[in-house]
Tab-separated table of N, CA and C in Angstrom:
chain	number	residue	atom	x	y	z
A	65	MET	N	0.714	-1.402	0.753
A	65	MET	CA	0.297	0.103	0.169
A	65	MET	C	1.133	1.100	-0.022
A	66	ILE	N	0.622	2.361	-0.843
A	66	ILE	CA	1.184	3.312	-0.858
A	66	ILE	C	1.011	4.527	0.393
A	67	SER	N	2.160	5.054	0.944
A	67	SER	CA	1.797	5.983	1.624
A	67	SER	C	1.120	6.790	1.492
A	68	SER	N	0.541	7.573	2.514
A	68	SER	CA	-0.440	9.050	1.777
A	68	SER	C	0.413	10.045	1.833
A	69	ASN	N	0.425	10.941	1.071
A	69	ASN	CA	0.681	12.798	2.021
A	69	ASN	C	0.683	13.082	2.703
A	70	LYS	N	-0.272	12.552	3.205
A	70	LYS	CA	-0.629	13.194	4.910
A	70	LYS	C	0.644	12.754	5.977
A	71	ASN	N	1.117	11.219	5.777
A	71	ASN	CA	1.667	10.713	6.401
A	71	ASN	C	3.143	10.841	6.180
A	72	LEU	N	3.442	11.372	4.678
A	72	LEU	CA	4.795	12.013	4.511
A	72	LEU	C	5.345	13.078	5.578
A	73	ASN	N	4.132	14.369	5.097
A	73	ASN	CA	4.118	15.450	5.924
A	73	ASN	C	3.909	15.298	7.326
A	74	GLN	N	3.205	14.342	8.274
A	74	GLN	CA	3.499	14.314	9.315
A	74	GLN	C	5.313	14.112	9.695
A	75	LEU	N	5.421	13.142	9.221
A	75	LEU	CA	6.876	12.353	9.527
A	75	LEU	C	8.165	13.887	9.324
A	76	ALA	N	7.905	14.376	8.101
A	76	ALA	CA	9.069	15.882	7.932
A	76	ALA	C	8.834	16.556	8.934
A	77	THR	N	7.309	17.087	9.269
A	77	THR	CA	7.008	18.173	10.483
A	77	THR	C	8.105	17.272	11.815
A	78	LYS	N	7.773	16.201	12.310
A	78	LYS	CA	8.679	15.456	13.352
A	78	LYS	C	9.840	15.449	13.003
A	79	LEU	N	10.597	15.752	12.296
A	79	LEU	CA	11.756	16.088	11.778
A	79	LEU	C	12.360	16.981	11.872
A	80	GLY	N	11.606	17.536	10.997
A	80	GLY	CA	11.806	18.897	11.420
A	80	GLY	C	12.054	19.998	12.667
A	81	LYS	N	10.980	19.420	13.465
A	81	LYS	CA	10.986	19.617	14.981
A	81	LYS	C	12.023	19.112	15.347
A	82	TYR	N	12.757	17.791	15.256
A	82	TYR	CA	13.628	17.743	15.772
A	82	TYR	C	15.132	18.517	15.837
A	83	LEU	N	15.468	18.295	14.164
A	83	LEU	CA	16.228	19.099	13.464
A	83	LEU	C	16.546	20.570	14.092
A	84	SER	N	15.349	21.308	13.879
A	84	SER	CA	15.609	22.799	14.449
A	84	SER	C	15.319	23.264	15.987
A	85	ASP	N	14.767	21.808	16.858
A	85	ASP	CA	15.079	22.069	18.500
A	85	ASP	C	16.429	21.845	18.650
A	86	ASN	N	17.142	21.460	17.680
A	86	ASN	CA	18.917	19.957	18.133
A	86	ASN	C	19.698	21.349	17.113
A	87	ASN	N	19.348	22.253	16.502
A	87	ASN	CA	20.000	23.359	15.708
A	87	ASN	C	21.184	22.688	14.611
A	88	ILE	N	20.113	21.475	14.134
A	88	ILE	CA	21.267	20.639	12.942
A	88	ILE	C	20.444	21.144	11.652
A	89	ARG	N	21.310	21.123	10.907
A	89	ARG	CA	20.981	21.659	9.032
A	89	ARG	C	20.922	19.922	8.629
A	90	ILE	N	20.324	19.740	7.812
A	90	ILE	CA	20.635	18.828	6.694
A	90	ILE	C	20.151	19.094	5.230
A	91	SER	N	21.128	18.237	4.122
A	91	SER	CA	20.823	18.162	2.959
A	91	SER	C	20.837	16.523	2.307
A	92	ALA	N	20.422	16.820	1.169
A	92	ALA	CA	20.511	15.601	0.950
A	92	ALA	C	20.465	15.440	-0.682
A	93	ALA	N	20.956	13.969	-1.389
A	93	ALA	CA	21.181	13.694	-2.698
A	93	ALA	C	20.306	12.815	-2.794
A	94	GLU	N	19.143	12.802	-3.844
A	94	GLU	CA	18.420	11.941	-4.406
A	94	GLU	C	18.834	11.383	-5.880
A	95	SER	N	17.958	10.281	-5.761
A	95	SER	CA	18.417	9.989	-7.464
A	95	SER	C	17.040	9.576	-8.026
A	96	CYS	N	16.599	8.061	-7.375
A	96	CYS	CA	15.297	7.476	-7.725
A	96	CYS	C	14.515	8.346	-7.401
A	97	THR	N	14.721	9.131	-6.301
A	97	THR	CA	12.909	9.726	-5.415
A	97	THR	C	13.060	10.886	-6.278
A	98	GLY	N	13.983	11.416	-7.237
A	98	GLY	CA	13.342	12.450	-8.331
A	98	GLY	C	13.320	14.045	-7.712
A	99	GLY	N	13.570	13.984	-6.204
A	99	GLY	CA	13.199	15.673	-5.852
A	99	GLY	C	12.020	15.330	-4.495
A	100	LEU	N	11.966	13.516	-4.867
A	100	LEU	CA	10.685	14.066	-3.696
A	100	LEU	C	10.695	13.882	-2.326
A	101	PHE	N	11.800	13.665	-1.737
A	101	PHE	CA	12.510	14.164	-0.287
A	101	PHE	C	12.817	15.639	-0.077
A	102	GLY	N	12.894	16.035	-1.048
A	102	GLY	CA	13.115	17.581	-0.933
A	102	GLY	C	11.947	18.281	-1.351
A	103	LYS	N	10.946	17.641	-1.807
A	103	LYS	CA	9.565	18.488	-2.056
A	103	LYS	C	9.257	18.069	-0.845
A	104	THR	N	9.037	16.954	-0.138
A	104	THR	CA	8.350	16.632	0.774
A	104	THR	C	8.861	17.564	2.006
A	105	ILE	N	10.207	18.165	2.374
A	105	ILE	CA	10.531	18.621	3.309
A	105	ILE	C	10.179	20.143	3.175
A	106	THR	N	10.123	20.293	1.897
A	106	THR	CA	10.360	21.944	1.415
A	106	THR	C	8.343	22.112	1.425
A	107	ASP	N	7.519	21.220	2.264
A	107	ASP	CA	6.309	21.706	2.233
A	107	ASP	C	5.908	22.392	3.199
A	108	ILE	N	7.119	21.857	4.615
A	108	ILE	CA	6.994	22.289	5.618
A	108	ILE	C	7.071	23.663	6.191
A	109	PRO	N	6.543	24.465	6.749
A	109	PRO	CA	6.700	25.887	6.603
A	109	PRO	C	7.988	26.008	7.775
A	110	GLY	N	9.038	27.188	7.265
A	110	GLY	CA	9.902	27.045	8.484
A	110	GLY	C	11.086	26.327	7.939
A	111	CYS	N	11.167	25.127	6.970
A	111	CYS	CA	12.213	24.450	6.910
A	111	CYS	C	13.529	25.102	6.059
A	112	SER	N	13.234	26.382	6.337
A	112	SER	CA	14.573	26.881	5.528
A	112	SER	C	15.493	26.893	6.996
A	113	SER	N	15.012	26.796	7.857
A	113	SER	CA	15.998	26.969	9.455
A	113	SER	C	16.433	25.894	9.644
A	114	TRP	N	16.228	24.820	8.969
A	114	TRP	CA	16.984	23.249	9.349
A	114	TRP	C	17.425	22.664	7.608
A	115	PHE	N	16.722	22.966	6.801
A	115	PHE	CA	17.063	22.014	5.625
A	115	PHE	C	17.625	23.457	4.340
A	116	ASP	N	18.869	22.376	4.168
A	116	ASP	CA	19.902	23.995	2.848
A	116	ASP	C	19.454	22.764	1.629
A	117	CYS	N	19.652	22.101	1.165
A	117	CYS	CA	19.250	21.349	-0.224
A	117	CYS	C	19.097	20.116	-0.671
A	118	SER	N	18.298	19.827	-1.723
A	118	SER	CA	18.180	18.227	-2.095
A	118	SER	C	18.354	18.416	-3.622
A	119	LEU	N	19.590	17.848	-3.909
A	119	LEU	CA	20.080	17.911	-5.326
A	119	LEU	C	19.732	15.957	-6.058
A	120	VAL	N	19.423	16.821	-7.333
A	120	VAL	CA	18.886	15.189	-7.834
A	120	VAL	C	20.166	15.460	-8.750
A	121	THR	N	20.912	13.818	-8.611
A	121	THR	CA	21.486	13.596	-9.702
A	121	THR	C	21.383	12.307	-10.043
A	122	TYR	N	20.791	12.312	-11.427
A	122	TYR	CA	20.093	11.009	-11.347
A	122	TYR	C	21.050	10.630	-12.240
A	123	SER	N	22.031	11.145	-12.933
A	123	SER	CA	22.575	10.558	-14.005
A	123	SER	C	24.803	10.123	-13.005
A	124	ASN	N	25.418	9.256	-13.262
A	124	ASN	CA	26.554	9.020	-12.370
A	124	ASN	C	27.579	9.936	-13.065
A	125	GLU	N	26.972	10.693	-14.116
A	125	GLU	CA	28.047	11.604	-13.997
A	125	GLU	C	27.865	12.855	-13.499
A	126	ALA	N	26.223	13.178	-12.910
A	126	ALA	CA	26.009	14.512	-12.133
A	126	ALA	C	26.421	13.785	-10.505
A	127	LYS	N	26.366	12.510	-9.681
A	127	LYS	CA	26.684	11.825	-9.264
A	127	LYS	C	28.512	12.294	-8.684
A	128	MET	N	29.040	12.621	-9.553
A	128	MET	CA	30.167	12.402	-9.813
A	128	MET	C	30.878	14.238	-9.905
A	129	SER	N	30.259	14.465	-10.510
A	129	SER	CA	30.396	16.319	-11.002
A	129	SER	C	30.168	16.962	-9.390
A	130	PHE	N	29.203	16.419	-8.722
A	130	PHE	CA	28.175	17.612	-7.517
A	130	PHE	C	28.129	16.805	-6.425
A	131	LEU	N	28.670	15.845	-5.928
A	131	LEU	CA	28.846	15.234	-4.913
A	131	LEU	C	30.452	14.200	-4.619
A	132	GLY	N	30.762	14.461	-5.592
A	132	GLY	CA	32.103	13.746	-5.748
A	132	GLY	C	32.274	12.300	-5.530
A	133	VAL	N	31.251	11.541	-6.295
A	133	VAL	CA	31.729	10.209	-6.348
A	133	VAL	C	32.364	9.173	-7.298
A	134	LYS	N	33.105	8.865	-6.445
A	134	LYS	CA	34.318	8.288	-7.795
A	134	LYS	C	33.818	7.568	-8.553
A	135	ARG	N	34.484	7.358	-9.846
A	135	ARG	CA	34.121	7.166	-11.095
A	135	ARG	C	34.400	5.556	-10.696
A	136	ALA	N	35.659	5.257	-9.993
A	136	ALA	CA	35.876	3.849	-9.697
A	136	ALA	C	35.325	2.929	-9.059
A	137	THR	N	33.825	3.926	-7.731
A	137	THR	CA	32.931	3.786	-7.188
A	137	THR	C	31.593	2.919	-7.747
A	138	LEU	N	31.497	4.063	-9.026
A	138	LEU	CA	30.257	3.696	-9.733
A	138	LEU	C	30.588	2.323	-10.789
A	139	THR	N	31.543	2.099	-11.037
A	139	THR	CA	32.511	1.278	-11.999
A	139	THR	C	32.161	-0.292	-10.993
A	140	ASP	N	32.918	0.012	-10.099
A	140	ASP	CA	32.974	-1.176	-9.617
A	140	ASP	C	31.462	-1.808	-9.255
A	141	HIS	N	30.398	-0.900	-8.449
A	141	HIS	CA	29.799	-1.406	-7.439
A	141	HIS	C	28.408	-0.557	-8.179
A	142	GLY	N	27.835	-0.170	-9.125
A	142	GLY	CA	27.165	0.354	-9.664
A	142	GLY	C	26.635	1.456	-8.610
A	143	ALA	N	25.514	2.332	-9.303
A	143	ALA	CA	24.862	3.797	-8.626
A	143	ALA	C	23.964	3.073	-8.028
A	144	VAL	N	23.741	1.992	-7.966
A	144	VAL	CA	22.697	1.588	-6.498
A	144	VAL	C	23.475	0.354	-5.904
A	145	SER	N	24.091	1.181	-4.844
A	145	SER	CA	25.122	0.869	-3.915
A	145	SER	C	25.312	1.262	-3.151
A	146	GLU	N	25.046	0.855	-1.630
A	146	GLU	CA	25.929	1.519	-0.546
A	146	GLU	C	27.297	2.238	-0.563
A	147	GLU	N	27.870	1.670	-1.248
A	147	GLU	CA	28.712	2.306	-1.570
A	147	GLU	C	28.881	3.753	-2.119
A	148	VAL	N	27.992	3.993	-3.154
A	148	VAL	CA	27.627	4.418	-4.376
A	148	VAL	C	26.763	5.621	-2.699
A	149	VAL	N	25.854	5.202	-2.541
A	149	VAL	CA	25.148	6.234	-1.411
A	149	VAL	C	26.269	6.776	-0.572
A	150	ARG	N	27.078	6.364	0.463
A	150	ARG	CA	27.997	6.352	1.521
A	150	ARG	C	28.899	7.769	0.222
A	151	GLU	N	29.154	7.673	-0.449
A	151	GLU	CA	29.920	8.590	-1.047
A	151	GLU	C	28.948	10.067	-1.002
A	152	MET	N	27.738	9.547	-1.782
A	152	MET	CA	26.898	10.254	-1.816
A	152	MET	C	26.415	11.461	-0.954
A	153	ALA	N	26.243	10.744	-0.012
A	153	ALA	CA	25.815	10.820	1.159
A	153	ALA	C	26.673	12.635	1.950
A	154	GLU	N	27.853	11.431	1.702
A	154	GLU	CA	29.288	12.512	2.392
A	154	GLU	C	29.412	13.671	1.603
A	155	GLY	N	29.179	13.214	-0.050
A	155	GLY	CA	29.482	14.736	-0.616
A	155	GLY	C	28.583	15.170	-0.426
A	156	VAL	N	27.698	15.109	-0.343
A	156	VAL	CA	26.144	16.424	0.213
A	156	VAL	C	26.390	17.354	1.069
A	157	SER	N	26.987	15.906	1.974
A	157	SER	CA	27.120	17.076	3.214
A	157	SER	C	28.276	17.507	3.562
A	158	HIS	N	29.049	17.586	2.743
A	158	HIS	CA	30.652	18.029	2.656
A	158	HIS	C	30.350	19.566	1.948
A	159	ARG	N	29.544	19.171	0.838
A	159	ARG	CA	29.275	20.750	-0.116
A	159	ARG	C	28.447	21.506	0.802
A	160	SER	N	27.552	20.857	0.903
A	160	SER	CA	26.232	21.979	1.711
A	160	SER	C	26.910	22.835	2.908
A	161	SER	N	28.065	21.749	3.620
A	161	SER	CA	28.096	22.404	5.312
A	161	SER	C	26.604	22.084	6.176
A	162	THR	N	26.628	20.973	5.567
A	162	THR	CA	25.151	20.571	6.885
A	162	THR	C	26.191	19.562	7.531
A	163	GLU	N	25.237	19.222	8.978
A	163	GLU	CA	25.219	18.153	10.479
A	163	GLU	C	24.960	16.940	9.388
A	164	ILE	N	24.056	16.767	8.752
A	164	ILE	CA	23.410	15.867	8.156
A	164	ILE	C	23.459	15.180	6.400
A	165	GLY	N	24.294	14.327	6.056
A	165	GLY	CA	23.308	15.015	4.293
A	165	GLY	C	22.763	12.824	4.138
A	166	VAL	N	22.090	13.184	3.132
A	166	VAL	CA	21.486	12.019	3.553
A	166	VAL	C	21.366	11.255	1.460
A	167	ALA	N	21.092	10.482	1.530
A	167	ALA	CA	21.349	10.047	0.047
A	167	ALA	C	20.289	8.682	-0.064
A	168	VAL	N	19.559	8.756	-1.709
A	168	VAL	CA	19.214	7.496	-1.719
A	168	VAL	C	19.248	7.396	-3.319
A	169	SER	N	19.425	6.118	-3.813
A	169	SER	CA	19.814	5.551	-5.173
A	169	SER	C	19.277	4.513	-5.225
A	170	GLY	N	18.232	4.185	-6.353
A	170	GLY	CA	17.606	2.913	-6.957
A	170	GLY	C	16.680	2.756	-8.114
A	171	ILE	N	16.103	1.718	-8.340
A	171	ILE	CA	15.704	0.866	-9.340
A	171	ILE	C	14.324	1.297	-9.233
A	172	ALA	N	13.364	2.077	-9.729
A	172	ALA	CA	12.301	2.412	-9.542
A	172	ALA	C	11.462	1.553	-10.649
A	173	GLY	N	11.576	1.576	-11.428
A	173	GLY	CA	11.332	0.723	-12.291
A	173	GLY	C	10.696	1.249	-13.315
A	174	PRO	N	9.867	0.896	-14.256
A	174	PRO	CA	9.558	-0.308	-14.169
A	174	PRO	C	10.388	-1.653	-14.852
A	175	LYS	N	11.414	-0.913	-15.605
A	175	LYS	CA	12.480	-1.593	-16.055
A	175	LYS	C	13.806	-1.039	-15.141
A	176	GLY	N	14.747	-1.966	-15.730
A	176	GLY	CA	16.332	-1.224	-15.092
A	176	GLY	C	16.795	-2.285	-14.199
A	177	GLY	N	16.264	-2.979	-13.425
A	177	GLY	CA	16.198	-4.483	-12.546
A	177	GLY	C	16.852	-5.584	-13.061
A	178	THR	N	17.910	-6.066	-12.426
A	178	THR	CA	18.700	-7.018	-12.829
A	178	THR	C	18.306	-8.450	-11.626
A	179	ARG	N	18.741	-9.888	-12.130
A	179	ARG	CA	18.779	-10.337	-11.076
A	179	ARG	C	18.981	-10.270	-9.505
A	180	LEU	N	20.331	-9.371	-9.564
A	180	LEU	CA	21.147	-9.519	-8.285
A	180	LEU	C	20.209	-8.077	-7.723
A	181	LYS	N	19.623	-7.089	-8.716
A	181	LYS	CA	19.181	-5.507	-8.045
A	181	LYS	C	18.181	-5.372	-8.984
A	182	PRO	N	16.714	-6.360	-8.541
A	182	PRO	CA	16.001	-6.169	-9.280
A	182	PRO	C	14.902	-4.907	-8.917
A	183	VAL	N	14.468	-4.702	-9.814
A	183	VAL	CA	13.402	-3.541	-9.566
A	183	VAL	C	12.812	-3.405	-8.027
A	184	GLY	N	12.508	-2.774	-7.591
A	184	GLY	CA	12.738	-2.484	-5.988
A	184	GLY	C	13.689	-1.812	-4.725
A	185	THR	N	14.687	-2.015	-5.777
A	185	THR	CA	16.052	-2.176	-4.720
A	185	THR	C	16.159	-0.385	-4.419
A	186	VAL	N	16.354	-0.434	-3.649
A	186	VAL	CA	16.756	1.461	-3.339
A	186	VAL	C	17.921	1.463	-1.978
A	187	CYS	N	18.760	2.114	-2.364
A	187	CYS	CA	20.022	1.821	-1.354
A	187	CYS	C	19.861	3.416	-0.683
A	188	PHE	N	20.147	3.538	0.837
A	188	PHE	CA	20.038	4.638	1.754
A	188	PHE	C	21.226	4.800	2.156
A	189	GLY	N	21.398	6.374	2.570
A	189	GLY	CA	23.014	6.577	3.090
A	189	GLY	C	22.846	7.685	3.916
A	190	PHE	N	22.809	7.661	4.957
A	190	PHE	CA	23.272	8.564	6.188
A	190	PHE	C	24.357	9.039	6.601
A	191	ASN	N	24.968	10.776	6.541
A	191	ASN	CA	26.043	11.085	6.719
A	191	ASN	C	25.592	12.054	8.269
A	192	TYR	N	26.758	11.589	9.101
A	192	TYR	CA	26.502	12.452	10.665
A	192	TYR	C	27.801	12.799	11.060
A	193	PRO	N	27.963	13.802	11.429
A	193	PRO	CA	29.646	13.912	11.757
A	193	PRO	C	30.214	12.795	12.279
A	194	GLU	N	31.503	12.195	11.400
A	194	GLU	CA	31.845	11.012	11.798
A	194	GLU	C	31.396	9.911	11.446
A	195	THR	N	30.263	9.545	10.997
A	195	THR	CA	29.304	8.337	11.085
A	195	THR	C	28.608	8.343	9.845
A	196	THR	N	29.208	7.422	9.028
A	196	THR	CA	28.304	7.238	8.153
A	196	THR	C	27.395	5.554	8.040
A	197	LYS	N	26.190	5.595	7.818
A	197	LYS	CA	25.285	4.632	8.037
A	197	LYS	C	24.878	3.837	6.523
A	198	THR	N	24.598	2.797	6.559
A	198	THR	CA	24.282	2.816	4.558
A	198	THR	C	23.503	0.874	4.897
A	199	PHE	N	22.621	1.606	4.050
A	199	PHE	CA	21.685	-0.175	4.311
A	199	PHE	C	20.705	0.043	2.788
A	200	THR	N	20.314	-1.446	2.143
A	200	THR	CA	19.449	-1.589	1.578
A	200	THR	C	17.968	-2.176	1.777
A	201	LYS	N	17.013	-1.798	1.231
A	201	LYS	CA	15.632	-2.275	1.335
A	201	LYS	C	15.102	-2.129	0.262
A	202	PHE	N	14.319	-3.398	-0.050
A	202	PHE	CA	13.360	-4.019	-1.050
A	202	PHE	C	11.886	-3.543	-1.559
A	203	PHE	N	11.225	-2.721	-2.294
A	203	PHE	CA	10.216	-2.171	-1.924
A	203	PHE	C	8.893	-3.354	-2.870
A	204	ASP	N	8.293	-3.083	-2.809
A	204	ASP	CA	7.402	-3.850	-3.933
A	204	ASP	C	6.284	-2.923	-4.799
A	205	GLY	N	6.252	-2.521	-6.047
A	205	GLY	CA	4.724	-1.206	-6.308
A	205	GLY	C	5.446	-0.644	-7.630
A	206	ASN	N	4.514	-0.382	-8.085
A	206	ASN	CA	4.944	0.391	-8.856
A	206	ASN	C	5.812	1.514	-9.181
A	207	ARG	N	6.678	2.021	-10.251
A	207	ARG	CA	7.332	3.194	-9.848
A	207	ARG	C	7.461	4.423	-9.115
A	208	GLU	N	5.608	5.036	-9.033
A	208	GLU	CA	5.555	6.196	-7.779
A	208	GLU	C	5.530	5.577	-6.883
A	209	GLU	N	5.168	4.088	-6.339
A	209	GLU	CA	4.955	3.297	-5.156
A	209	GLU	C	6.481	3.360	-4.710
A	210	ILE	N	7.284	3.037	-5.464
A	210	ILE	CA	8.531	2.887	-4.708
A	210	ILE	C	9.530	3.818	-4.520
A	211	ARG	N	9.035	5.115	-5.252
A	211	ARG	CA	9.394	6.873	-5.426
A	211	ARG	C	8.678	7.179	-3.874
A	212	THR	N	7.901	6.550	-3.538
A	212	THR	CA	6.935	7.255	-2.333
A	212	THR	C	7.346	6.796	-1.246
A	213	LEU	N	7.445	4.830	-1.259
A	213	LEU	CA	7.941	4.417	-0.164
A	213	LEU	C	9.470	4.378	0.530
A	214	SER	N	10.146	4.719	-0.373
A	214	SER	CA	11.801	4.791	-0.198
A	214	SER	C	11.976	6.022	0.329
A	215	THR	N	11.117	7.478	-0.478
A	215	THR	CA	10.542	8.840	0.677
A	215	THR	C	10.654	8.387	2.233
A	216	GLU	N	8.959	7.516	2.263
A	216	GLU	CA	8.588	7.546	4.139
A	216	GLU	C	9.807	6.202	4.297
A	217	PHE	N	10.535	5.781	3.975
A	217	PHE	CA	11.510	5.180	4.834
A	217	PHE	C	12.944	5.374	4.964
A	218	LEU	N	12.862	6.648	4.183
A	218	LEU	CA	14.077	7.642	4.469
A	218	LEU	C	13.541	8.356	6.045
A	219	LEU	N	12.376	8.991	5.649
A	219	LEU	CA	12.193	9.873	6.485
A	219	LEU	C	12.205	9.111	8.065
A	220	VAL	N	11.036	7.882	8.283
A	220	VAL	CA	11.650	7.351	8.972
A	220	VAL	C	12.873	6.689	9.448
A	221	GLN	N	13.250	6.003	9.099
A	221	GLN	CA	14.943	6.044	9.737
A	221	GLN	C	15.764	7.470	10.145
A	222	LEU	N	15.396	7.937	9.220
A	222	LEU	CA	16.127	9.251	9.757
A	222	LEU	C	15.832	9.795	11.558
A	223	LEU	N	14.233	9.496	11.667
A	223	LEU	CA	14.210	9.763	12.828
A	223	LEU	C	14.213	8.746	14.025
A	224	VAL	N	14.521	7.792	13.595
A	224	VAL	CA	14.387	6.426	14.888
A	224	VAL	C	16.807	6.853	14.665
A	225	TYR	N	16.892	6.919	13.883
A	225	TYR	CA	18.535	7.479	13.846
A	225	TYR	C	19.187	8.920	14.830
A	226	LEU	N	18.276	9.356	14.449
A	226	LEU	CA	18.392	10.925	15.669
A	226	LEU	C	17.604	10.359	16.665
A	227	THR	N	16.568	10.156	16.802
A	227	THR	CA	16.149	9.640	18.241
A	227	THR	C	16.294	8.840	19.070
A	228	THR	N	17.351	7.944	18.686
A	228	THR	CA	17.449	7.005	19.775
A	228	THR	C	18.576	6.717	20.055
A	229	ASP	N	19.338	6.736	21.329
A	229	ASP	CA	20.753	6.546	22.401
A	229	ASP	C	21.466	5.082	21.398
């Protein structure tokens, strides 16, 4: 079942409150979500106090140029990999001078999947001072559902990561 815009808004509002209360700024590097994370964040009034930017780096060239992802990482692991989202998250955080950088890259379909990386494979990265976490999740659904579920998952995991001791 696809997440609702209301649920995305509620999650983004909670994230914004936490970031604002803790004087933390965030930036994002998006690929398969195509800016949906950034759109969801900028739907929240006052987000300019805690949100810097969301770069949609869909091509490998954009990932290298704007985020500093290494060509060797892309060649060795592919754009949809934990290694690449690690470099994306670190790159966007460094280039925007924010405390947190997040990244998402995946295969939203309907084509593009392989046996090892089927449609619905999405990799996520969080860069927080001196720590970068990455993980991979598989989603069922059409292109819109995969993009929305990926955005929801990113918001939920950020809240869990930031609020869990």
